[in-house]
mmCIF file with all atom_site columns, C-alpha atoms in Angstrom:
data_model
loop_
_atom_site.group_PDB
_atom_site.id
_atom_site.type_symbol
_atom_site.label_atom_id
_atom_site.label_alt_id
_atom_site.label_comp_id
_atom_site.label_asym_id
_atom_site.label_entity_id
_atom_site.label_seq_id
_atom_site.pdbx_PDB_ins_code
_atom_site.Cartn_x
_atom_site.Cartn_y
_atom_site.Cartn_z
_atom_site.occupancy
_atom_site.B_iso_or_equiv
_atom_site.pdbx_formal_charge
_atom_site.auth_seq_id
_atom_site.auth_comp_id
_atom_site.auth_asym_id
_atom_site.auth_atom_id
_atom_site.pdbx_PDB_model_num
ATOM 1  C CA . MET A 1 1  ? 65.120 77.916  74.640  1.00 54.00 ? 1  MET A CA 1
ATOM 2  C CA . SER A 1 2  ? 68.189 78.289  76.703  1.00 55.00 ? 2  SER A CA 1
ATOM 3  C CA . ILE A 1 3  ? 70.827 75.707  77.449  1.00 63.00 ? 3  ILE A CA 1
ATOM 4  C CA . THR A 1 4  ? 69.173 74.667  80.696  1.00 65.00 ? 4  THR A CA 1
ATOM 5  C CA . GLY A 1 5  ? 65.875 73.968  78.978  1.00 69.00 ? 5  GLY A CA 1
ATOM 6  C CA . THR A 1 6  ? 63.906 76.815  80.500  1.00 76.00 ? 6  THR A CA 1
ATOM 7  C CA . LYS A 1 7  ? 62.365 79.584  78.531  1.00 76.00 ? 7  LYS A CA 1
ATOM 8  C CA . PRO A 1 8  ? 63.775 83.053  79.053  1.00 72.00 ? 8  PRO A CA 1
ATOM 9  C CA . PRO A 1 9  ? 61.387 85.480  80.752  1.00 74.00 ? 9  PRO A CA 1
ATOM 10 C CA . LEU A 1 10 ? 59.163 87.371  78.408  1.00 75.00 ? 10 LEU A CA 1
ATOM 11 C CA . VAL A 1 11 ? 60.112 91.044  78.395  1.00 77.00 ? 11 VAL A CA 1
ATOM 12 C CA . THR A 1 12 ? 57.459 93.486  77.281  1.00 74.00 ? 12 THR A CA 1
ATOM 13 C CA . PRO A 1 13 ? 58.392 97.020  76.346  1.00 70.00 ? 13 PRO A CA 1
ATOM 14 C CA . PRO A 1 14 ? 57.072 99.679  78.719  1.00 72.00 ? 14 PRO A CA 1
ATOM 15 C CA . LEU A 1 15 ? 53.920 101.460 77.680  1.00 73.00 ? 15 LEU A CA 1
ATOM 16 C CA . VAL A 1 16 ? 54.575 105.015 76.686  1.00 73.00 ? 16 VAL A CA 1
ATOM 17 C CA . THR A 1 17 ? 51.693 107.298 77.399  1.00 74.00 ? 17 THR A CA 1
ATOM 18 C CA . PRO A 1 18 ? 51.770 110.955 76.505  1.00 71.00 ? 18 PRO A CA 1
ATOM 19 C CA . PRO A 1 19 ? 51.471 113.344 79.440  1.00 73.00 ? 19 PRO A CA 1
ATOM 20 C CA . LEU A 1 20 ? 47.968 114.526 80.136  1.00 76.00 ? 20 LEU A CA 1
ATOM 21 C CA . VAL A 1 21 ? 47.586 118.123 79.143  1.00 76.00 ? 21 VAL A CA 1
ATOM 22 C CA . THR A 1 22 ? 44.484 119.791 80.405  1.00 76.00 ? 22 THR A CA 1
ATOM 23 C CA . PRO A 1 23 ? 43.611 123.304 79.395  1.00 73.00 ? 23 PRO A CA 1
ATOM 24 C CA . PRO A 1 24 ? 43.628 125.810 82.229  1.00 75.00 ? 24 PRO A CA 1
ATOM 25 C CA . LEU A 1 25 ? 40.212 126.395 83.712  1.00 78.00 ? 25 LEU A CA 1
ATOM 26 C CA . VAL A 1 26 ? 39.132 129.949 83.283  1.00 76.00 ? 26 VAL A CA 1
ATOM 27 C CA . THR A 1 27 ? 36.036 130.683 85.266  1.00 77.00 ? 27 THR A CA 1
ATOM 28 C CA . PRO A 1 28 ? 34.510 134.087 85.698  1.00 72.00 ? 28 PRO A CA 1
ATOM 29 C CA . PRO A 1 29 ? 34.423 135.399 89.265  1.00 75.00 ? 29 PRO A CA 1
ATOM 30 C CA . LEU A 1 30 ? 31.301 134.384 91.120  1.00 84.00 ? 30 LEU A CA 1
ATOM 31 C CA . VAL A 1 31 ? 30.875 137.796 92.701  1.00 83.00 ? 31 VAL A CA 1
ATOM 32 C CA . THR A 1 32 ? 32.004 140.902 90.902  1.00 88.00 ? 32 THR A CA 1
ATOM 33 C CA . PRO A 1 33 ? 33.142 144.077 92.671  1.00 90.00 ? 33 PRO A CA 1
ATOM 34 C CA . LYS A 1 34 ? 29.922 145.756 91.496  1.00 93.00 ? 34 LYS A CA 1
ATOM 35 C CA . ASP A 1 35 ? 27.909 142.974 93.173  1.00 90.00 ? 35 ASP A CA 1
ATOM 36 C CA . LEU A 1 36 ? 29.812 143.494 96.430  1.00 90.00 ? 36 LEU A CA 1
ATOM 37 C CA . GLU A 1 37 ? 29.202 147.227 96.267  1.00 93.00 ? 37 GLU A CA 1
ATOM 38 C CA . THR A 1 38 ? 25.475 146.641 95.768  1.00 93.00 ? 38 THR A CA 1
ATOM 39 C CA . LEU A 1 39 ? 25.310 144.146 98.648  1.00 90.00 ? 39 LEU A CA 1
ATOM 40 C CA . ARG A 1 40 ? 27.117 146.575 100.961 1.00 91.00 ? 40 ARG A CA 1
ATOM 41 C CA . ALA A 1 41 ? 24.673 149.348 100.074 1.00 93.00 ? 41 ALA A CA 1
ATOM 42 C CA . LEU A 1 42 ? 21.695 147.050 100.703 1.00 91.00 ? 42 LEU A CA 1
ATOM 43 C CA . GLU A 1 43 ? 23.210 145.906 103.995 1.00 90.00 ? 43 GLU A CA 1
ATOM 44 C CA . GLN A 1 44 ? 23.578 149.520 105.144 1.00 91.00 ? 44 GLN A CA 1
ATOM 45 C CA . LYS A 1 45 ? 19.975 150.325 104.235 1.00 91.00 ? 45 LYS A CA 1
ATOM 46 C CA . VAL A 1 46 ? 18.640 147.239 106.010 1.00 87.00 ? 46 VAL A CA 1
ATOM 47 C CA . LEU A 1 47 ? 20.738 148.093 109.066 1.00 87.00 ? 47 LEU A CA 1
ATOM 48 C CA . TRP A 1 48 ? 19.483 151.675 109.102 1.00 90.00 ? 48 TRP A CA 1
ATOM 49 C CA . LEU A 1 49 ? 15.855 150.559 108.808 1.00 88.00 ? 49 LEU A CA 1
ATOM 50 C CA . ALA A 1 50 ? 16.275 148.026 111.626 1.00 84.00 ? 50 ALA A CA 1
ATOM 51 C CA . MET A 1 51 ? 17.804 150.661 113.930 1.00 84.00 ? 51 MET A CA 1
ATOM 52 C CA . TRP A 1 52 ? 15.109 153.170 113.063 1.00 88.00 ? 52 TRP A CA 1
ATOM 53 C CA . MET A 1 53 ? 12.330 150.655 113.659 1.00 84.00 ? 53 MET A CA 1
ATOM 54 C CA . ILE A 1 54 ? 13.622 149.824 117.161 1.00 83.00 ? 54 ILE A CA 1
ATOM 55 C CA . HIS A 1 55 ? 14.300 153.474 118.010 1.00 85.00 ? 55 HIS A CA 1
ATOM 56 C CA . ASN A 1 56 ? 10.903 154.563 116.726 1.00 85.00 ? 56 ASN A CA 1
ATOM 57 C CA . ALA A 1 57 ? 9.072  151.829 118.621 1.00 82.00 ? 57 ALA A CA 1
ATOM 58 C CA . ASN A 1 58 ? 10.877 152.512 121.901 1.00 82.00 ? 58 ASN A CA 1
ATOM 59 C CA . HIS A 1 59 ? 11.243 156.317 121.919 1.00 83.00 ? 59 HIS A CA 1
ATOM 60 C CA . ILE A 1 60 ? 8.972  158.050 119.425 1.00 85.00 ? 60 ILE A CA 1
ATOM 61 C CA . ARG A 1 61 ? 5.667  156.193 119.282 1.00 81.00 ? 61 ARG A CA 1
ATOM 62 C CA . GLU A 1 62 ? 3.142  156.660 122.014 1.00 83.00 ? 62 GLU A CA 1
ATOM 63 C CA . SER A 1 63 ? 3.368  153.854 124.554 1.00 78.00 ? 63 SER A CA 1
ATOM 64 C CA . ARG A 1 64 ? 0.252  153.538 126.630 1.00 81.00 ? 64 ARG A CA 1
ATOM 65 C CA . ASP A 1 65 ? 1.505  150.642 128.757 1.00 82.00 ? 65 ASP A CA 1
ATOM 66 C CA . GLY A 1 66 ? 5.237  151.480 128.952 1.00 79.00 ? 66 GLY A CA 1
ATOM 67 C CA . LEU A 1 67 ? 6.363  148.308 127.183 1.00 77.00 ? 67 LEU A CA 1
ATOM 68 C CA . LYS A 1 68 ? 9.372  148.485 124.925 1.00 76.00 ? 68 LYS A CA 1
ATOM 69 C CA . VAL A 1 69 ? 9.987  146.574 121.750 1.00 72.00 ? 69 VAL A CA 1
ATOM 70 C CA . GLY A 1 70 ? 12.533 143.814 122.070 1.00 69.00 ? 70 GLY A CA 1
ATOM 71 C CA . GLY A 1 71 ? 15.528 143.691 119.802 1.00 65.00 ? 71 GLY A CA 1
ATOM 72 C CA . HIS A 1 72 ? 18.958 145.070 120.295 1.00 70.00 ? 72 HIS A CA 1
ATOM 73 C CA . GLN A 1 73 ? 20.768 147.100 117.686 1.00 71.00 ? 73 GLN A CA 1
ATOM 74 C CA . ALA A 1 74 ? 23.820 144.823 117.823 1.00 73.00 ? 74 ALA A CA 1
ATOM 75 C CA . SER A 1 75 ? 21.645 141.806 117.035 1.00 75.00 ? 75 SER A CA 1
ATOM 76 C CA . CYS A 1 76 ? 20.161 143.581 114.041 1.00 74.00 ? 76 CYS A CA 1
ATOM 77 C CA . ALA A 1 77 ? 23.634 144.565 112.835 1.00 76.00 ? 77 ALA A CA 1
ATOM 78 C CA . SER A 1 78 ? 24.899 141.004 113.078 1.00 81.00 ? 78 SER A CA 1
ATOM 79 C CA . VAL A 1 79 ? 21.886 139.509 111.338 1.00 82.00 ? 79 VAL A CA 1
ATOM 80 C CA . SER A 1 80 ? 21.913 142.029 108.494 1.00 82.00 ? 80 SER A CA 1
ATOM 81 C CA . THR A 1 81 ? 25.627 141.389 107.888 1.00 83.00 ? 81 THR A CA 1
ATOM 82 C CA . VAL A 1 82 ? 25.253 137.603 107.986 1.00 85.00 ? 82 VAL A CA 1
ATOM 83 C CA . MET A 1 83 ? 22.218 137.612 105.712 1.00 84.00 ? 83 MET A CA 1
ATOM 84 C CA . SER A 1 84 ? 23.966 139.892 103.197 1.00 82.00 ? 84 SER A CA 1
ATOM 85 C CA . ALA A 1 85 ? 26.980 137.573 103.174 1.00 81.00 ? 85 ALA A CA 1
ATOM 86 C CA . LEU A 1 86 ? 24.789 134.506 102.682 1.00 83.00 ? 86 LEU A CA 1
ATOM 87 C CA . TYR A 1 87 ? 22.883 136.104 99.846  1.00 77.00 ? 87 TYR A CA 1
#
């Protein structure tokens, strides 16, 4: 007790915690360069087949009624690229 009759404040030592050390995360790449090369090759083949299908339907096959097949080459190009990227 002190002279005034009050108790001195209780002082607790600070808690010492060691720093958190986490090991570095080493994850393999999700897509390898070989995978990208394969996807690009597949995309080119799908694009070529789409173009050929539209060209064949509109210019080579016999059309008795003069109707053309819908589908624009740019649409096929966009879809084949997007689908390859999503895969």
